[in-house]
C-alpha positions as CSV (number, residue, x, y, z in Angstrom):
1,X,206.2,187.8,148.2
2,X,206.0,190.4,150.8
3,X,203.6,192.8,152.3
4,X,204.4,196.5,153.3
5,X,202.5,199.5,153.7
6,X,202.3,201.4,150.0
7,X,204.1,204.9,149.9
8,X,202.9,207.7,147.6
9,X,205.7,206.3,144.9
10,X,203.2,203.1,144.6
11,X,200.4,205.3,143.1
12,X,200.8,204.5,139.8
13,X,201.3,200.6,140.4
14,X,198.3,200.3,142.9
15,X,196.3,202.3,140.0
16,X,197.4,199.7,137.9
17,X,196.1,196.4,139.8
18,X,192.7,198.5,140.9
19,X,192.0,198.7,137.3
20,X,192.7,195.8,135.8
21,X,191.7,193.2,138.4
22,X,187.9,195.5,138.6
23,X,187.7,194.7,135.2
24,X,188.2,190.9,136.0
25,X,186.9,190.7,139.0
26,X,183.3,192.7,137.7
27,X,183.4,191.8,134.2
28,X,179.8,190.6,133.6
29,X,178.8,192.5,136.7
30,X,179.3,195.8,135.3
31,X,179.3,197.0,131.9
32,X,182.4,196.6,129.5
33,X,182.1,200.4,128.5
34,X,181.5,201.1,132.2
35,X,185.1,199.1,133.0
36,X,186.5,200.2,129.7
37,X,186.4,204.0,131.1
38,X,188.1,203.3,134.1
39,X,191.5,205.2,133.9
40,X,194.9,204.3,135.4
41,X,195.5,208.3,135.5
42,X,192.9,209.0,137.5
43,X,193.5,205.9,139.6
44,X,196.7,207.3,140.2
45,X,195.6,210.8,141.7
46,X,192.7,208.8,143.5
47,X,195.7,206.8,145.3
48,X,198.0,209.4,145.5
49,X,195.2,211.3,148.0
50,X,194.2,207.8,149.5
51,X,198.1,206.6,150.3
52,X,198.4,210.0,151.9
53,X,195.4,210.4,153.8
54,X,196.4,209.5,157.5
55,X,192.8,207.5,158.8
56,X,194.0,205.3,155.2
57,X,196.1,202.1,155.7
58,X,197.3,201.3,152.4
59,X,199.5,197.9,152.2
60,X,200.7,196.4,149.0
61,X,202.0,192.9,147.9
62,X,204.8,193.2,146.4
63,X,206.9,190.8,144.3
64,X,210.6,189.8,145.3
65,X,211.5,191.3,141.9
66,X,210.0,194.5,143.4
67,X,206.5,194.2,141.4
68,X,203.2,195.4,142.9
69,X,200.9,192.9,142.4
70,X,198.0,193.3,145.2
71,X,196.6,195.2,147.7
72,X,194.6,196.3,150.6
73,X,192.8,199.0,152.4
74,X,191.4,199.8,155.9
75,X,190.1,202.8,157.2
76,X,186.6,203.7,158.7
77,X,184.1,205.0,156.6
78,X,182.0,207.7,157.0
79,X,178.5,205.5,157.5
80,X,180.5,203.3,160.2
81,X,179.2,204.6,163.6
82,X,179.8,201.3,165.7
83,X,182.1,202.2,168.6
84,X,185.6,200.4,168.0
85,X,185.2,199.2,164.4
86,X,187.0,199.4,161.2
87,X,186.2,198.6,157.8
88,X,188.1,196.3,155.1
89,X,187.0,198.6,152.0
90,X,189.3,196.6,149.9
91,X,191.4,193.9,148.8
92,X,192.3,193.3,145.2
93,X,194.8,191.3,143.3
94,X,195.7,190.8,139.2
95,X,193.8,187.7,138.2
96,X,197.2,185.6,137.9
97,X,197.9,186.3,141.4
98,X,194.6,185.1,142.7
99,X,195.0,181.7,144.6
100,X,197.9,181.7,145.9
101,X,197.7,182.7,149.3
102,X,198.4,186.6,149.1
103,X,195.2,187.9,149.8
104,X,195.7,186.4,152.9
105,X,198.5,187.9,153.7
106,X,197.1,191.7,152.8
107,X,194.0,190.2,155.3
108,X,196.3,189.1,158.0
109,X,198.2,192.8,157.5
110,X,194.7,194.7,157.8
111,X,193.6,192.5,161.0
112,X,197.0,193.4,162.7
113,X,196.4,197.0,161.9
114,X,193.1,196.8,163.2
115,X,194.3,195.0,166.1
116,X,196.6,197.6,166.6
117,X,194.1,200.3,166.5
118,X,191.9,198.4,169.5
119,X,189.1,197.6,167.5
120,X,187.0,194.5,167.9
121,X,184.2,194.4,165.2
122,X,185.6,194.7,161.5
123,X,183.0,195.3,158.6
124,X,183.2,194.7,154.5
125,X,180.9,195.5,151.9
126,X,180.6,193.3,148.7
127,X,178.6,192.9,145.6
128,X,176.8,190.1,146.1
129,X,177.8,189.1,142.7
130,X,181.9,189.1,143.7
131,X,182.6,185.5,144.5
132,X,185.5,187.0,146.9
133,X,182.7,187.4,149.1
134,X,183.7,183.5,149.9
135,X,186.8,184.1,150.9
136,X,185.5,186.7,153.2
137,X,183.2,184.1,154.9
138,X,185.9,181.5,154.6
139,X,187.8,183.4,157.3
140,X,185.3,183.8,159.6
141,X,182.8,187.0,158.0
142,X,178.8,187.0,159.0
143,X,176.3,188.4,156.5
144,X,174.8,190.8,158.5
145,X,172.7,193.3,156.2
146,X,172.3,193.4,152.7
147,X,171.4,196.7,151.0
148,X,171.0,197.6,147.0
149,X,172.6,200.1,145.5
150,X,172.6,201.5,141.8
151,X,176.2,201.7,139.6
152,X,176.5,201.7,136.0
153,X,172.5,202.1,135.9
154,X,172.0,198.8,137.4
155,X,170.2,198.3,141.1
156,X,172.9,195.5,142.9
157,X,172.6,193.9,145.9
158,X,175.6,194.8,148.3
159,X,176.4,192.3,151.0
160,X,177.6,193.9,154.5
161,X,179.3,191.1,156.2
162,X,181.3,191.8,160.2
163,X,183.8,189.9,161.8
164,X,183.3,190.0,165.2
165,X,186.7,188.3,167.1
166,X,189.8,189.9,165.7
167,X,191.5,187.4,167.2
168,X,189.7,184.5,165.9
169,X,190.4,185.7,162.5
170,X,194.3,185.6,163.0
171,X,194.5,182.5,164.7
172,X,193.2,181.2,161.1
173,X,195.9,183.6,159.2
C-alpha cells in the first residue's frame, strides 16, 4: 500500500470509494434513498474540479496492484478564519480496508502537507454519529464546538474537533 497525491485520471476511482464507503460509513445516519441517489458520475466531475483545484490536496491509497482504495483531503474552508490553519475535510476508505492502518497513512500525508504549508492548528468536522470521530481523538483531536446542521431533512449534531501541535500528531504517526 502506498500513498501519493491523486491526479485528475483518479476521478473516477476516488468517486468510487466516496460513494460507496458514505453509504457504509452513514448508513443508519442518513437515509437509504438519500445514499441510494448518490452518483459515481457526478462524483466523478465533483473530483475532477476538486483534484484540480490548486488550495485542494488530494492524496489517494493506492494498492500495489495499482487499486484506489482510500483517500484524503486538505484544504481550508471558506468558514476557517484562524490565522495558520488548515482543515482535514476528509478521509474515507471502502469498508474492507478499514482497520488496517491506512487511514493513518492518508493522516500522516495530510499532517506533512500541513506541515509543509506552516500551519499549526488543524481542524475536522464530524457527525457526531461517525464513529471515525474516534480515530480522530485517538491521534490527538480536541472537541472544541459542536454545531447542528440539517441534511437529508434531519437536524445532526456536527462535532468540530482541532489539533493543536502538528508535530505531536506525527510523532504518533
Amino acid at each position: 500500500m502506498h500513498i501519493r497525491k491523486a491526479t485528475v485520471d483518479d476521478a473516477s476511482a476516488v468517486a468510487k470509494v466516496h460513494v460507496d464507503s458514505w453509504r457504509t460509513t452513514y448508513k443508519g445516519i442518513f437515509s437509504n434513498s438519500y445514499l441510494d441517489s448518490l452518483s459515481y458520475d457526478k462524483r466523478t466531475t465533483l473530483w475532477e474540479n476538486n483534484i484540480g483545484e490548486k488550495d485542494e490536496y488530494v492524496v489517494v491509497a493506492e494498492t500495489d496492484s495499482g487499486d484506489i482504495v482510500g483517500f484524503g483531503t486538505a484544504s481550508k474552508r471558506d468558514t476557517n478564519t484562524v490565522d495558520r490553519s488548515g482543515d482535514l475535510t476528509s478521509i474515507y476508505l471502502f469498508e474492507e480496508y478499514q482497520g488496517q492502518g491506512i487511514g493513518k497513512m492518508l493522516l500522516k500525508e495530510l499532517f506533512l502537507h500541513f506541515k509543509r504549508l506552516g500551519y499549526n492548528r488543524i481542524f475536522v468536522e464530524v457527525l457526531e454519529d461517525n464513529k471515525t470521530r474516534y480515530f480522530y481523538e485517538h491521534y490527538g483531536a480536541k472537541l472544541v464546538n459542536t454545531v447542528q446542521i440539517n441534511w437529508d431533512e434531519k437536524s445532526l449534531n456536527e462535532l468540530i474537533y482541532e489539533w493543536g501541535n502538528l508535530n505531536d500528531v506525527l510523532e504518533k504517526l
